[in-house]
């Protein structure tokens, strides 16, 4: 990913077009972290979000960041906005003996069985019509030795926080849309993603697809760039390539974030 960078202020909400933070007062629009701060995102887009859209995108990110990505964030020591600081423990739910009722165990951070769950998909998913099936699968990365954890705590089985696929895809869309806006400017393209980001559409796979061969693990924690435009049915689309946790060899995504005007 690029070095820390603050772009020029937008002056409009990049999601709904509002000119002020709230309808009641002409307050300045909020700063947008393109990749969430809690993922050590370093790209900032000032004056880019109204309060209503900030709340929506914030809820999306919190579902993912405090859910399936919580363990890996703590494992890597990524930033946290929490006033209480880093936790000493994280919860898992498991059973010690087959047939018992699942219960909660608060596990010290140093012992927590950390995995990274992400979606993969074939590249052809981009531009599928609404409602089309997809073959998105869950990609797993094991950051700690699960066998040692199970043996140490005497568990028969346990479960991690589930990957919320819809929130994850909406977060990818939010990152791609705000990055394209920062790079080429609001009003220079016809956005494809805001309805999906704001929950007005469940057409998650129409513009988000996978990269067949993302390459080896990178030295960068995350990678994001604008790729050459792609043609489809006589239209040209701006493509954002996004690879969160590239350092761990995670999947990459190719996102059609806007139609060229």
mmCIF file of C-alpha atoms in Angstrom:
data_model
loop_
_atom_site.group_PDB
_atom_site.id
_atom_site.type_symbol
_atom_site.label_atom_id
_atom_site.label_comp_id
_atom_site.label_asym_id
_atom_site.label_seq_id
_atom_site.Cartn_x
_atom_site.Cartn_y
_atom_site.Cartn_z
ATOM 1 C CA UNK A 1 0.000 0.000 0.000
ATOM 2 C CA UNK A 2 1.104 3.586 -0.548
ATOM 3 C CA UNK A 3 2.758 5.650 2.169
ATOM 4 C CA UNK A 4 0.434 7.619 4.490
ATOM 5 C CA UNK A 5 -1.484 10.115 2.420
ATOM 6 C CA UNK A 6 -4.190 12.712 2.929
ATOM 7 C CA UNK A 7 -6.087 13.631 -0.226
ATOM 8 C CA UNK A 8 -7.756 16.942 -0.982
ATOM 9 C CA UNK A 9 -11.112 17.407 0.727
ATOM 10 C CA UNK A 10 -14.176 16.418 -1.282
ATOM 11 C CA UNK A 11 -16.849 18.790 0.061
ATOM 12 C CA UNK A 12 -19.646 16.311 -0.677
ATOM 13 C CA UNK A 13 -20.582 13.042 0.946
ATOM 14 C CA UNK A 14 -19.081 10.473 -1.392
ATOM 15 C CA UNK A 15 -21.995 8.085 -0.736
ATOM 16 C CA UNK A 16 -25.142 10.241 -0.918
ATOM 17 C CA UNK A 17 -23.961 13.646 -2.131
ATOM 18 C CA UNK A 18 -24.918 15.630 0.996
ATOM 19 C CA UNK A 19 -23.109 18.949 1.382
ATOM 20 C CA UNK A 20 -23.072 19.043 5.196
ATOM 21 C CA UNK A 21 -22.587 16.605 8.041
ATOM 22 C CA UNK A 22 -26.214 16.854 9.199
ATOM 23 C CA UNK A 23 -29.429 18.207 7.706
ATOM 24 C CA UNK A 24 -30.030 20.387 10.764
ATOM 25 C CA UNK A 25 -26.774 22.364 10.606
ATOM 26 C CA UNK A 26 -24.111 23.221 8.080
ATOM 27 C CA UNK A 27 -21.447 21.241 9.934
ATOM 28 C CA UNK A 28 -18.270 20.101 8.131
ATOM 29 C CA UNK A 29 -18.347 16.657 6.585
ATOM 30 C CA UNK A 30 -16.377 13.891 8.309
ATOM 31 C CA UNK A 31 -12.961 12.535 7.411
ATOM 32 C CA UNK A 32 -13.087 9.148 5.696
ATOM 33 C CA UNK A 33 -10.438 6.489 6.311
ATOM 34 C CA UNK A 34 -10.329 4.651 2.991
ATOM 35 C CA UNK A 35 -9.016 1.430 4.544
ATOM 36 C CA UNK A 36 -10.293 1.318 8.134
ATOM 37 C CA UNK A 37 -8.016 2.800 10.767
ATOM 38 C CA UNK A 38 -8.408 -0.437 12.754
ATOM 39 C CA UNK A 39 -6.680 -2.247 9.860
ATOM 40 C CA UNK A 40 -3.804 0.259 10.002
ATOM 41 C CA UNK A 41 -5.234 2.134 7.028
ATOM 42 C CA UNK A 42 -3.127 5.190 6.146
ATOM 43 C CA UNK A 43 -5.147 6.836 3.349
ATOM 44 C CA UNK A 44 -7.421 9.713 4.433
ATOM 45 C CA UNK A 45 -10.112 11.524 2.465
ATOM 46 C CA UNK A 46 -11.241 14.725 4.242
ATOM 47 C CA UNK A 47 -14.731 16.243 4.114
ATOM 48 C CA UNK A 48 -16.152 13.085 2.569
ATOM 49 C CA UNK A 49 -19.003 11.654 4.671
ATOM 50 C CA UNK A 50 -22.232 12.883 6.220
ATOM 51 C CA UNK A 51 -23.391 11.656 9.606
ATOM 52 C CA UNK A 52 -26.032 9.280 8.263
ATOM 53 C CA UNK A 53 -23.640 7.539 5.863
ATOM 54 C CA UNK A 54 -20.839 7.569 8.424
ATOM 55 C CA UNK A 55 -23.083 5.630 10.801
ATOM 56 C CA UNK A 56 -23.955 3.069 8.132
ATOM 57 C CA UNK A 57 -20.386 2.467 6.979
ATOM 58 C CA UNK A 58 -19.201 2.471 10.591
ATOM 59 C CA UNK A 59 -21.668 -0.297 11.499
ATOM 60 C CA UNK A 60 -20.548 -2.358 8.497
ATOM 61 C CA UNK A 61 -16.908 -2.064 9.499
ATOM 62 C CA UNK A 62 -17.542 -2.832 13.159
ATOM 63 C CA UNK A 63 -19.360 -6.070 12.296
ATOM 64 C CA UNK A 64 -16.259 -7.238 10.418
ATOM 65 C CA UNK A 65 -13.534 -5.687 12.562
ATOM 66 C CA UNK A 66 -14.982 -6.881 15.857
ATOM 67 C CA UNK A 67 -16.093 -10.188 14.402
ATOM 68 C CA UNK A 68 -14.085 -12.360 12.044
ATOM 69 C CA UNK A 69 -11.114 -9.956 11.908
ATOM 70 C CA UNK A 70 -10.810 -9.298 15.653
ATOM 71 C CA UNK A 71 -8.341 -12.091 16.351
ATOM 72 C CA UNK A 72 -6.001 -11.278 13.476
ATOM 73 C CA UNK A 73 -6.052 -7.577 14.381
ATOM 74 C CA UNK A 74 -4.898 -8.365 17.900
ATOM 75 C CA UNK A 75 -2.391 -10.957 16.643
ATOM 76 C CA UNK A 76 -0.761 -8.358 14.351
ATOM 77 C CA UNK A 77 -1.062 -5.524 16.882
ATOM 78 C CA UNK A 78 -3.089 -3.286 14.553
ATOM 79 C CA UNK A 79 -4.551 0.027 15.688
ATOM 80 C CA UNK A 80 -7.553 0.226 17.982
ATOM 81 C CA UNK A 81 -9.908 3.140 18.632
ATOM 82 C CA UNK A 82 -11.135 1.645 21.883
ATOM 83 C CA UNK A 83 -10.564 3.902 24.894
ATOM 84 C CA UNK A 84 -10.069 0.847 27.080
ATOM 85 C CA UNK A 85 -6.971 -0.235 25.142
ATOM 86 C CA UNK A 86 -6.168 -3.743 24.014
ATOM 87 C CA UNK A 87 -8.024 -6.597 25.732
ATOM 88 C CA UNK A 88 -6.207 -9.174 27.823
ATOM 89 C CA UNK A 89 -8.523 -11.947 26.582
ATOM 90 C CA UNK A 90 -10.809 -12.775 23.663
ATOM 91 C CA UNK A 91 -13.810 -15.125 23.824
ATOM 92 C CA UNK A 92 -14.323 -18.421 22.059
ATOM 93 C CA UNK A 93 -17.252 -20.831 22.349
ATOM 94 C CA UNK A 94 -16.595 -24.537 22.711
ATOM 95 C CA UNK A 95 -17.169 -27.795 24.585
ATOM 96 C CA UNK A 96 -14.756 -29.913 26.592
ATOM 97 C CA UNK A 97 -16.613 -33.177 26.048
ATOM 98 C CA UNK A 98 -18.756 -34.398 23.156
ATOM 99 C CA UNK A 99 -22.454 -33.861 23.793
ATOM 100 C CA UNK A 100 -22.003 -31.053 26.316
ATOM 101 C CA UNK A 101 -23.608 -27.653 25.880
ATOM 102 C CA UNK A 102 -21.349 -25.055 24.270
ATOM 103 C CA UNK A 103 -19.967 -22.500 26.692
ATOM 104 C CA UNK A 104 -17.860 -19.365 26.563
ATOM 105 C CA UNK A 105 -14.140 -19.410 27.350
ATOM 106 C CA UNK A 106 -12.158 -16.187 27.729
ATOM 107 C CA UNK A 107 -8.732 -16.997 26.337
ATOM 108 C CA UNK A 108 -5.578 -14.910 26.970
ATOM 109 C CA UNK A 109 -4.484 -13.051 23.840
ATOM 110 C CA UNK A 110 -1.200 -14.959 23.682
ATOM 111 C CA UNK A 111 -3.092 -18.284 23.476
ATOM 112 C CA UNK A 112 -5.994 -17.214 21.259
ATOM 113 C CA UNK A 113 -6.418 -19.533 18.228
ATOM 114 C CA UNK A 114 -6.125 -16.872 15.542
ATOM 115 C CA UNK A 115 -7.340 -17.451 11.995
ATOM 116 C CA UNK A 116 -8.084 -15.110 9.110
ATOM 117 C CA UNK A 117 -11.287 -15.797 7.166
ATOM 118 C CA UNK A 118 -11.862 -14.140 3.781
ATOM 119 C CA UNK A 119 -13.913 -14.813 0.670
ATOM 120 C CA UNK A 120 -12.581 -16.012 -2.656
ATOM 121 C CA UNK A 121 -14.420 -15.934 -5.970
ATOM 122 C CA UNK A 122 -13.710 -16.501 -9.617
ATOM 123 C CA UNK A 123 -12.874 -13.414 -11.631
ATOM 124 C CA UNK A 124 -15.829 -13.949 -13.969
ATOM 125 C CA UNK A 125 -18.216 -12.921 -11.181
ATOM 126 C CA UNK A 126 -17.693 -9.315 -12.132
ATOM 127 C CA UNK A 127 -20.739 -8.012 -14.063
ATOM 128 C CA UNK A 128 -22.984 -10.994 -13.354
ATOM 129 C CA UNK A 129 -26.624 -9.898 -13.424
ATOM 130 C CA UNK A 130 -28.491 -9.314 -10.133
ATOM 131 C CA UNK A 131 -29.435 -12.516 -8.336
ATOM 132 C CA UNK A 132 -26.847 -14.681 -10.072
ATOM 133 C CA UNK A 133 -25.331 -17.516 -8.020
ATOM 134 C CA UNK A 134 -21.665 -17.311 -7.157
ATOM 135 C CA UNK A 135 -19.012 -19.724 -6.004
ATOM 136 C CA UNK A 136 -17.453 -17.582 -3.279
ATOM 137 C CA UNK A 137 -15.619 -19.779 -0.804
ATOM 138 C CA UNK A 138 -14.060 -19.073 2.580
ATOM 139 C CA UNK A 139 -10.262 -18.785 2.555
ATOM 140 C CA UNK A 140 -8.520 -19.673 5.821
ATOM 141 C CA UNK A 141 -5.188 -18.597 7.203
ATOM 142 C CA UNK A 142 -4.070 -20.094 10.515
ATOM 143 C CA UNK A 143 -1.870 -17.646 12.393
ATOM 144 C CA UNK A 144 -1.434 -19.890 15.438
ATOM 145 C CA UNK A 145 -1.163 -23.626 16.087
ATOM 146 C CA UNK A 146 -4.760 -24.783 16.583
ATOM 147 C CA UNK A 147 -3.681 -28.270 17.706
ATOM 148 C CA UNK A 148 -1.598 -26.891 20.557
ATOM 149 C CA UNK A 149 -4.480 -24.675 21.654
ATOM 150 C CA UNK A 150 -6.979 -27.553 21.734
ATOM 151 C CA UNK A 151 -4.548 -29.720 23.701
ATOM 152 C CA UNK A 152 -3.714 -26.983 26.208
ATOM 153 C CA UNK A 153 -7.338 -26.139 26.990
ATOM 154 C CA UNK A 154 -8.702 -29.672 26.732
ATOM 155 C CA UNK A 155 -11.444 -28.800 24.239
ATOM 156 C CA UNK A 156 -13.343 -31.293 22.130
ATOM 157 C CA UNK A 157 -14.365 -28.563 19.683
ATOM 158 C CA UNK A 158 -14.728 -24.790 19.472
ATOM 159 C CA UNK A 159 -15.924 -22.101 17.068
ATOM 160 C CA UNK A 160 -14.586 -18.744 15.933
ATOM 161 C CA UNK A 161 -16.622 -15.648 15.091
ATOM 162 C CA UNK A 162 -18.306 -16.300 11.752
ATOM 163 C CA UNK A 163 -17.483 -14.355 8.614
ATOM 164 C CA UNK A 164 -20.419 -12.066 7.826
ATOM 165 C CA UNK A 165 -20.139 -12.242 4.031
ATOM 166 C CA UNK A 166 -22.559 -9.391 3.260
ATOM 167 C CA UNK A 167 -20.859 -6.951 5.651
ATOM 168 C CA UNK A 168 -17.447 -8.026 4.364
ATOM 169 C CA UNK A 169 -18.425 -7.347 0.744
ATOM 170 C CA UNK A 170 -19.998 -4.001 1.668
ATOM 171 C CA UNK A 171 -16.744 -3.043 3.403
ATOM 172 C CA UNK A 172 -14.771 -3.971 0.274
ATOM 173 C CA UNK A 173 -17.148 -1.815 -1.750
ATOM 174 C CA UNK A 174 -16.744 1.106 0.648
ATOM 175 C CA UNK A 175 -12.946 0.911 0.376
ATOM 176 C CA UNK A 176 -12.967 0.719 -3.428
ATOM 177 C CA UNK A 177 -15.507 3.526 -3.876
ATOM 178 C CA UNK A 178 -13.749 5.970 -1.548
ATOM 179 C CA UNK A 179 -10.346 5.132 -3.061
ATOM 180 C CA UNK A 180 -11.519 5.727 -6.624
ATOM 181 C CA UNK A 181 -13.106 9.013 -5.514
ATOM 182 C CA UNK A 182 -9.871 10.082 -3.838
ATOM 183 C CA UNK A 183 -7.754 9.197 -6.868
ATOM 184 C CA UNK A 184 -9.801 10.605 -9.753
ATOM 185 C CA UNK A 185 -12.384 12.869 -8.113
ATOM 186 C CA UNK A 186 -16.099 12.763 -7.366
ATOM 187 C CA UNK A 187 -18.125 13.574 -10.469
ATOM 188 C CA UNK A 188 -15.622 12.108 -12.916
ATOM 189 C CA UNK A 189 -17.334 8.697 -12.944
ATOM 190 C CA UNK A 190 -20.759 7.129 -12.425
ATOM 191 C CA UNK A 191 -20.550 5.226 -9.106
ATOM 192 C CA UNK A 192 -21.628 1.589 -9.133
ATOM 193 C CA UNK A 193 -21.330 0.759 -5.422
ATOM 194 C CA UNK A 194 -23.146 3.256 -3.118
ATOM 195 C CA UNK A 195 -26.506 1.426 -3.154
ATOM 196 C CA UNK A 196 -24.787 -1.786 -2.093
ATOM 197 C CA UNK A 197 -22.668 0.018 0.504
ATOM 198 C CA UNK A 198 -25.682 1.780 2.052
ATOM 199 C CA UNK A 199 -27.821 -1.356 2.146
ATOM 200 C CA UNK A 200 -30.226 -0.322 -0.628
ATOM 201 C CA UNK A 201 -29.152 -3.245 -2.810
ATOM 202 C CA UNK A 202 -28.080 -6.817 -2.145
ATOM 203 C CA UNK A 203 -26.386 -7.148 -5.516
ATOM 204 C CA UNK A 204 -23.111 -8.011 -3.798
ATOM 205 C CA UNK A 205 -21.368 -9.897 -6.605
ATOM 206 C CA UNK A 206 -22.260 -7.801 -9.634
ATOM 207 C CA UNK A 207 -19.213 -5.547 -9.404
ATOM 208 C CA UNK A 208 -16.939 -7.413 -6.994
ATOM 209 C CA UNK A 209 -14.900 -10.343 -8.241
ATOM 210 C CA UNK A 210 -11.804 -12.286 -7.324
ATOM 211 C CA UNK A 211 -8.325 -12.331 -8.834
ATOM 212 C CA UNK A 212 -7.425 -15.795 -10.080
ATOM 213 C CA UNK A 213 -3.713 -15.589 -9.241
ATOM 214 C CA UNK A 214 -3.060 -12.755 -6.751
ATOM 215 C CA UNK A 215 0.626 -13.640 -6.494
ATOM 216 C CA UNK A 216 2.855 -14.432 -3.517
ATOM 217 C CA UNK A 217 2.614 -12.755 -0.144
ATOM 218 C CA UNK A 218 3.652 -9.111 -0.237
ATOM 219 C CA UNK A 219 5.873 -6.997 1.992
ATOM 220 C CA UNK A 220 2.933 -4.611 2.368
ATOM 221 C CA UNK A 221 0.143 -5.251 4.858
ATOM 222 C CA UNK A 222 -2.469 -4.164 2.287
ATOM 223 C CA UNK A 223 -2.357 -3.387 -1.437
ATOM 224 C CA UNK A 224 -4.716 -1.097 -3.316
ATOM 225 C CA UNK A 225 -4.425 0.353 -6.808
ATOM 226 C CA UNK A 226 -6.407 1.400 -9.877
ATOM 227 C CA UNK A 227 -6.131 -1.067 -12.741
ATOM 228 C CA UNK A 228 -6.703 -0.410 -16.461
ATOM 229 C CA UNK A 229 -10.388 0.130 -17.362
ATOM 230 C CA UNK A 230 -12.436 -2.879 -18.374
ATOM 231 C CA UNK A 231 -14.994 -2.881 -21.190
ATOM 232 C CA UNK A 232 -18.402 -4.499 -20.818
ATOM 233 C CA UNK A 233 -21.406 -4.166 -23.122
ATOM 234 C CA UNK A 234 -20.062 -0.965 -24.671
ATOM 235 C CA UNK A 235 -19.261 0.665 -21.323
ATOM 236 C CA UNK A 236 -15.919 1.297 -19.652
ATOM 237 C CA UNK A 237 -15.455 0.640 -15.942
ATOM 238 C CA UNK A 238 -12.780 1.871 -13.557
ATOM 239 C CA UNK A 239 -11.301 -1.115 -11.727
ATOM 240 C CA UNK A 240 -9.867 -1.068 -8.187
ATOM 241 C CA UNK A 241 -7.590 -3.930 -7.173
ATOM 242 C CA UNK A 242 -7.719 -4.535 -3.430
ATOM 243 C CA UNK A 243 -5.775 -7.058 -1.377
ATOM 244 C CA UNK A 244 -6.225 -6.800 2.383
ATOM 245 C CA UNK A 245 -3.619 -8.685 4.413
ATOM 246 C CA UNK A 246 -1.415 -9.099 1.352
ATOM 247 C CA UNK A 247 1.474 -9.797 3.714
ATOM 248 C CA UNK A 248 -0.283 -13.020 4.738
ATOM 249 C CA UNK A 249 -0.944 -14.123 1.155
ATOM 250 C CA UNK A 250 -4.667 -13.312 1.336
ATOM 251 C CA UNK A 251 -6.989 -13.257 -1.708
ATOM 252 C CA UNK A 252 -7.207 -10.182 -3.946
ATOM 253 C CA UNK A 253 -10.350 -8.567 -5.356
ATOM 254 C CA UNK A 254 -11.016 -6.704 -8.583
ATOM 255 C CA UNK A 255 -13.851 -4.233 -8.080
ATOM 256 C CA UNK A 256 -15.678 -2.275 -10.791
ATOM 257 C CA UNK A 257 -16.110 0.864 -8.697
ATOM 258 C CA UNK A 258 -17.405 3.258 -11.344
ATOM 259 C CA UNK A 259 -18.464 3.654 -14.937
ATOM 260 C CA UNK A 260 -16.357 6.093 -16.950
ATOM 261 C CA UNK A 261 -18.270 9.151 -18.146
#
